Short mmCIF file of C-alpha atoms in Angstrom, two decimals:
data_model
loop_
_atom_site.label_atom_id
_atom_site.label_comp_id
_atom_site.label_asym_id
_atom_site.label_seq_id
_atom_site.Cartn_x
_atom_site.Cartn_y
_atom_site.Cartn_z
CA MET J 1 57.69 32.33 94.85
CA GLU J 2 57.17 36.02 95.42
CA SER J 3 59.03 36.96 92.24
CA LYS J 4 56.90 34.56 90.24
CA LEU J 5 53.71 36.11 91.58
CA LEU J 6 54.92 39.57 90.69
CA TYR J 7 55.68 38.36 87.19
CA TYR J 8 52.28 36.77 86.82
CA LYS J 9 50.54 39.92 88.05
CA GLY J 10 52.33 41.74 85.28
CA ILE J 11 50.44 39.70 82.70
CA SER J 12 47.10 39.58 84.55
CA ILE J 13 45.51 41.89 82.00
CA LEU J 14 45.21 38.88 79.69
CA SER J 15 41.98 36.94 79.51
CA GLY J 16 41.49 34.25 82.13
CA ARG J 17 42.05 31.35 79.72
CA ARG J 18 45.09 32.98 78.08
CA LEU J 19 46.49 33.90 81.48
CA ARG J 20 46.26 30.31 82.69
CA GLN J 21 47.93 29.13 79.47
CA VAL J 22 50.81 31.58 79.79
CA ILE J 23 51.33 30.67 83.46
CA ARG J 24 51.29 26.97 82.61
CA GLN J 25 53.86 27.46 79.84
CA ALA J 26 56.05 29.51 82.18
CA ARG J 27 55.94 26.80 84.83
CA ILE J 28 56.80 24.11 82.27
CA GLY J 29 59.69 26.25 81.09
CA GLU J 30 60.92 26.67 84.64
CA ARG J 31 60.86 22.91 85.25
CA LYS J 32 62.74 22.27 82.01
CA ALA J 33 65.31 24.92 82.85
CA ARG J 34 65.96 23.32 86.22
CA SER J 35 66.59 19.91 84.62
CA ARG J 36 68.61 21.19 81.65
CA MET J 37 72.40 21.46 81.60
CA ILE J 38 75.01 22.36 79.02
CA ASP J 39 75.47 19.31 76.83
CA PHE J 40 78.03 19.13 74.03
CA GLY J 41 76.65 15.76 72.92
CA GLY J 42 80.02 14.10 72.48
CA ARG J 43 81.36 16.77 70.15
CA SER J 44 85.02 17.75 70.37
CA VAL J 45 86.35 20.78 72.25
CA VAL J 46 90.05 21.65 71.98
CA VAL J 47 91.77 23.00 75.10
CA THR J 48 95.31 24.39 75.11
CA GLY J 49 97.34 24.50 78.31
CA ALA J 50 95.22 21.57 79.44
CA ALA J 51 97.69 20.31 82.07
CA GLY J 52 97.69 23.53 84.11
CA GLY J 53 95.38 24.70 86.87
CA VAL J 54 92.72 26.31 84.69
CA GLY J 55 93.31 23.71 81.98
CA SER J 56 92.60 20.84 84.36
CA ALA J 57 89.43 22.61 85.53
CA LEU J 58 88.37 23.08 81.90
CA VAL J 59 88.84 19.36 81.24
CA ALA J 60 86.71 18.46 84.27
CA VAL J 61 83.88 20.87 83.47
CA LEU J 62 83.82 20.05 79.75
CA SER J 63 83.78 16.30 80.30
CA ALA J 64 80.95 16.72 82.82
CA CYS J 65 79.07 18.58 80.07
CA GLY J 66 79.41 15.77 77.56
CA ALA J 67 82.32 17.10 75.51
CA LYS J 68 85.05 15.03 73.93
CA VAL J 69 88.06 16.90 75.28
CA VAL J 70 91.03 17.25 72.94
CA ALA J 71 93.77 18.28 75.36
CA CYS J 72 96.93 20.07 74.24
CA ASP J 73 100.07 20.98 76.18
CA ARG J 74 103.85 20.86 76.01
CA GLU J 75 105.95 17.72 75.90
CA GLY J 76 106.46 16.28 79.34
CA THR J 77 103.13 17.45 80.78
CA ASP J 78 100.61 14.95 82.10
CA LEU J 79 97.56 14.61 79.87
CA THR J 80 96.39 11.24 81.21
CA GLY J 81 93.77 12.56 83.61
CA ALA J 82 90.10 11.64 83.67
CA GLY J 83 87.99 13.39 81.09
CA ILE J 84 90.65 13.63 78.38
CA GLU J 85 89.61 11.74 75.26
CA GLU J 86 92.52 12.75 73.05
CA ALA J 87 95.95 14.13 74.02
CA HIS J 88 98.41 16.12 71.90
CA HIS J 89 101.85 17.19 73.07
CA PHE J 90 103.42 20.04 71.10
CA ASP J 91 104.92 23.47 71.63
CA LEU J 92 102.63 26.38 70.78
CA LEU J 93 105.76 28.42 70.00
CA ASP J 94 106.60 25.99 67.18
CA ASP J 95 104.68 27.26 64.12
CA ASP J 96 105.16 23.97 62.25
CA ALA J 97 103.81 21.98 65.20
CA VAL J 98 100.76 24.25 65.43
CA ALA J 99 100.08 23.81 61.69
CA ALA J 100 100.52 20.04 61.97
CA PHE J 101 98.04 19.88 64.87
CA ALA J 102 95.50 21.91 62.88
CA ARG J 103 95.86 19.49 59.97
CA ARG J 104 95.25 16.50 62.28
CA VAL J 105 92.14 18.16 63.69
CA GLY J 106 90.90 18.77 60.15
CA GLU J 107 91.08 15.07 59.36
CA SER J 108 88.37 14.19 61.89
CA ALA J 109 85.07 15.70 62.95
CA ALA J 110 85.39 19.46 63.36
CA PRO J 111 85.54 20.70 66.96
CA VAL J 112 82.57 22.65 68.20
CA ALA J 113 84.87 24.93 70.18
CA ILE J 114 88.49 25.93 70.72
CA ILE J 115 89.45 27.23 74.17
CA SER J 116 92.83 28.97 74.06
CA ASN J 117 93.99 28.82 77.64
CA ALA J 118 97.79 28.50 77.52
CA GLY J 119 99.67 31.47 78.92
CA TRP J 120 102.60 32.49 81.12
CA THR J 121 104.30 35.54 82.57
CA ARG J 122 107.29 36.41 84.72
CA ALA J 123 108.41 39.93 83.71
CA GLU J 124 106.44 41.76 86.39
CA THR J 125 107.65 45.35 85.89
CA LEU J 126 108.86 47.45 82.97
CA ALA J 127 112.41 47.18 84.27
CA GLU J 128 112.26 43.39 83.93
CA VAL J 129 111.03 43.39 80.31
CA SER J 130 114.08 42.51 78.27
CA THR J 131 113.87 42.08 74.51
CA ALA J 132 113.86 38.31 75.00
CA ALA J 133 111.11 38.52 77.64
CA LEU J 134 108.99 40.76 75.41
CA ASP J 135 109.30 38.38 72.47
CA HIS J 136 108.60 35.29 74.56
CA GLU J 137 105.55 36.66 76.35
CA MET J 138 104.01 38.17 73.21
CA ASP J 139 104.61 34.94 71.29
CA LEU J 140 103.16 32.64 73.94
CA ASN J 141 100.28 34.77 75.18
CA PHE J 142 99.12 36.22 71.85
CA ARG J 143 100.84 35.02 68.70
CA SER J 144 100.48 31.30 69.39
CA ALA J 145 96.74 31.58 70.08
CA ALA J 146 96.24 33.80 67.04
CA LEU J 147 98.06 31.40 64.71
CA LEU J 148 96.24 28.38 66.11
CA SER J 149 92.83 29.98 65.65
CA GLN J 150 93.75 31.13 62.16
CA ALA J 151 94.86 27.61 61.22
CA LEU J 152 91.64 26.08 62.57
CA LEU J 153 89.20 28.56 61.02
CA PRO J 154 88.70 26.53 57.81
CA VAL J 155 87.47 23.44 59.70
CA MET J 156 85.35 25.49 62.09
CA ARG J 157 83.29 27.31 59.47
CA ASN J 158 79.69 26.55 58.53
CA GLN J 159 78.93 23.84 61.06
CA SER J 160 75.24 23.07 61.34
CA ARG J 161 75.10 24.20 64.99
CA GLY J 162 77.83 26.81 64.82
CA ALA J 163 81.24 26.88 66.48
CA ALA J 164 83.08 29.02 68.99
CA PHE J 165 86.50 30.31 69.97
CA VAL J 166 87.02 31.24 73.60
CA PHE J 167 90.22 33.00 74.66
CA ILE J 168 91.36 33.11 78.28
CA SER J 169 92.57 36.70 78.64
CA SER J 170 93.26 38.75 81.78
CA VAL J 171 92.30 41.90 83.68
CA ASN J 172 95.87 42.96 82.85
CA ALA J 173 94.49 43.81 79.40
CA GLN J 174 92.05 46.28 80.98
CA ALA J 175 94.23 48.12 83.50
CA HIS J 176 97.84 48.06 84.66
CA PHE J 177 98.52 45.54 87.42
CA GLY J 178 102.13 44.85 86.45
CA ASN J 179 103.38 42.29 83.90
CA PRO J 180 103.40 44.84 81.03
CA ALA J 181 104.42 42.44 78.25
CA TYR J 182 101.76 39.94 79.32
CA ALA J 183 99.20 42.74 79.53
CA ALA J 184 100.03 43.92 76.00
CA ALA J 185 99.73 40.37 74.70
CA LYS J 186 96.34 39.85 76.35
CA ALA J 187 95.07 43.18 74.99
CA ALA J 188 96.14 42.03 71.53
CA LEU J 189 94.33 38.73 72.14
CA ASN J 190 91.11 40.62 72.91
CA ALA J 191 91.46 42.56 69.66
CA TRP J 192 92.05 39.34 67.74
CA MET J 193 88.94 37.84 69.33
CA ARG J 194 86.85 40.78 68.12
CA ALA J 195 88.26 40.38 64.62
CA ILE J 196 87.17 36.74 64.48
CA ALA J 197 83.73 37.62 65.85
CA THR J 198 83.26 40.35 63.28
CA GLU J 199 84.64 38.65 60.18
CA GLU J 200 83.60 35.05 60.83
CA GLY J 201 80.10 35.53 62.24
CA ARG J 202 78.66 35.04 58.76
CA ASN J 203 80.29 31.59 58.80
CA GLY J 204 78.60 30.56 62.04
CA ILE J 205 81.63 31.22 64.23
CA ARG J 206 81.44 33.05 67.54
CA ALA J 207 84.42 34.39 69.50
CA ASN J 208 84.60 35.69 73.06
CA ALA J 209 87.12 36.13 75.86
CA VAL J 210 87.02 35.34 79.55
CA ILE J 211 88.80 37.97 81.67
CA PRO J 212 90.02 36.48 84.95
CA GLY J 213 91.48 38.37 87.83
CA SER J 214 94.19 36.68 89.85
CA ILE J 215 93.62 32.92 89.84
CA ARG J 216 94.84 30.70 92.67
CA THR J 217 97.00 28.36 90.58
CA GLY J 218 100.60 27.17 90.64
CA ALA J 219 101.59 30.36 88.85
CA TRP J 220 101.48 32.08 92.25
CA GLU J 221 104.02 29.76 93.84
CA HIS J 222 107.05 31.88 92.93
CA ARG J 223 105.40 34.93 94.50
CA LEU J 224 104.39 33.02 97.62
CA ALA J 225 107.90 31.67 98.04
CA HIS J 226 109.19 35.24 98.08
CA LYS J 227 106.32 36.81 100.03
CA PRO J 228 103.99 34.33 101.82
CA GLU J 229 101.62 37.04 103.03
CA ILE J 230 100.82 38.22 99.50
CA LEU J 231 97.55 36.27 99.16
CA ALA J 232 95.97 37.99 102.14
CA ALA J 233 97.19 41.37 100.94
CA VAL J 234 95.95 40.90 97.39
CA GLY J 235 92.60 39.56 98.62
CA LYS J 236 91.86 42.97 100.13
CA LEU J 237 91.77 44.47 96.62
CA TYR J 238 88.79 42.32 95.59
CA PRO J 239 85.17 42.95 96.61
CA LEU J 240 84.75 39.20 97.17
CA GLY J 241 87.83 39.26 99.36
CA ARG J 242 89.66 36.50 97.51
CA LEU J 243 91.24 35.33 94.28
CA VAL J 244 89.06 33.46 91.81
CA GLU J 245 89.28 29.67 91.61
CA PRO J 246 90.27 27.83 88.40
CA VAL J 247 86.87 26.14 88.18
CA GLU J 248 85.12 29.53 88.20
CA VAL J 249 87.09 30.58 85.14
CA ALA J 250 86.45 27.20 83.51
CA ARG J 251 82.69 27.42 83.99
CA ALA J 252 82.57 30.83 82.31
CA ALA J 253 84.63 29.60 79.37
CA VAL J 254 82.51 26.47 78.94
CA PHE J 255 79.35 28.57 78.96
CA LEU J 256 80.71 30.82 76.20
CA ALA J 257 81.77 27.76 74.21
CA SER J 258 78.35 26.17 74.52
CA PRO J 259 75.06 26.58 72.64
CA PHE J 260 73.70 28.37 75.73
CA ALA J 261 75.75 31.39 74.56
CA SER J 262 74.59 31.15 70.94
CA GLY J 263 73.79 34.86 70.72
CA ILE J 264 76.98 36.09 72.38
CA THR J 265 79.99 37.04 70.29
CA GLY J 266 82.71 39.67 70.29
CA THR J 267 82.50 40.31 74.00
CA THR J 268 84.49 39.84 77.19
CA LEU J 269 83.23 38.24 80.40
CA ASN J 270 85.03 39.26 83.57
CA VAL J 271 85.55 36.56 86.20
CA ASP J 272 87.55 38.72 88.56
CA ALA J 273 85.89 38.68 92.00
CA GLY J 274 84.73 42.24 91.30
CA LEU J 275 88.18 43.78 90.75
CA MET J 276 87.35 45.84 87.67
CA ALA J 277 84.11 47.12 89.21
CA SER J 278 85.91 48.64 92.14
CA ASN J 279 88.76 50.47 93.78
CA LEU J 280 88.54 49.18 97.33
CA PRO J 281 91.79 50.74 98.58
CA PHE J 282 90.53 54.17 97.47
CA LEU J 283 87.11 53.56 99.04
CA ASP J 284 88.72 52.42 102.28
CA GLN J 285 90.79 55.61 102.36
CA ILE J 286 87.95 58.05 101.78
CA GLY J 287 85.51 56.06 103.89
CA GLY J 288 87.74 56.37 106.90
#
């Protein structure tokens, strides 16, 4: 209440009648904002990597926001969960399969958004980056998302309410935390996102990237098996003292895909528990 009063005092130079009108409109707007939520109105949103930890969270958040979720993942993954309206099993590393999926999408109502979420890494240091590992991680984490978005651009253009691409990137693209091939791929993905935002804005297409820090998903299981205490140790690097949850990443991506972000394009949104704002180990050292 105090903040509202301060705001209203800021406009108290208006005439009494006009002041009352402005305050009334502000209060109406506040009530509407409290009752409003992101609503995709039954329009389609494509999600890649939909069977994984972040993918499952994306499905849940999108379906709660009224989207028809078109879920994509590899053969053998479970895409039967609640909230999935349409399931497609194909390998993102198969260029022909990606092109075939884009053609199928083009035969029905155009999606309002594409969320490129699929990704994977195992080569954690430079010494572990073989030629095969470099090719695989670049192909899966960058090339596949780039080719999919390129194939879907024709059906995404010039929709009456616009359309959006959202790429799930990583803080690895912003600083070195290991996984050099993955980091290079995610940096390339950010550059690709900016290219779409710049060149396709005139066609009503927005593009943005979500930048997570470490996410508590199954991808951490191999590290935990080797070093169970790693979660507590890594948590000390984050101002919030923990890894981010899949649903926190999903909410950010859904916001950027939605009409609520209609003026946002070509940018990155960090969901990283404060990692990139800080250097806690350094601060702890100098703070004594």
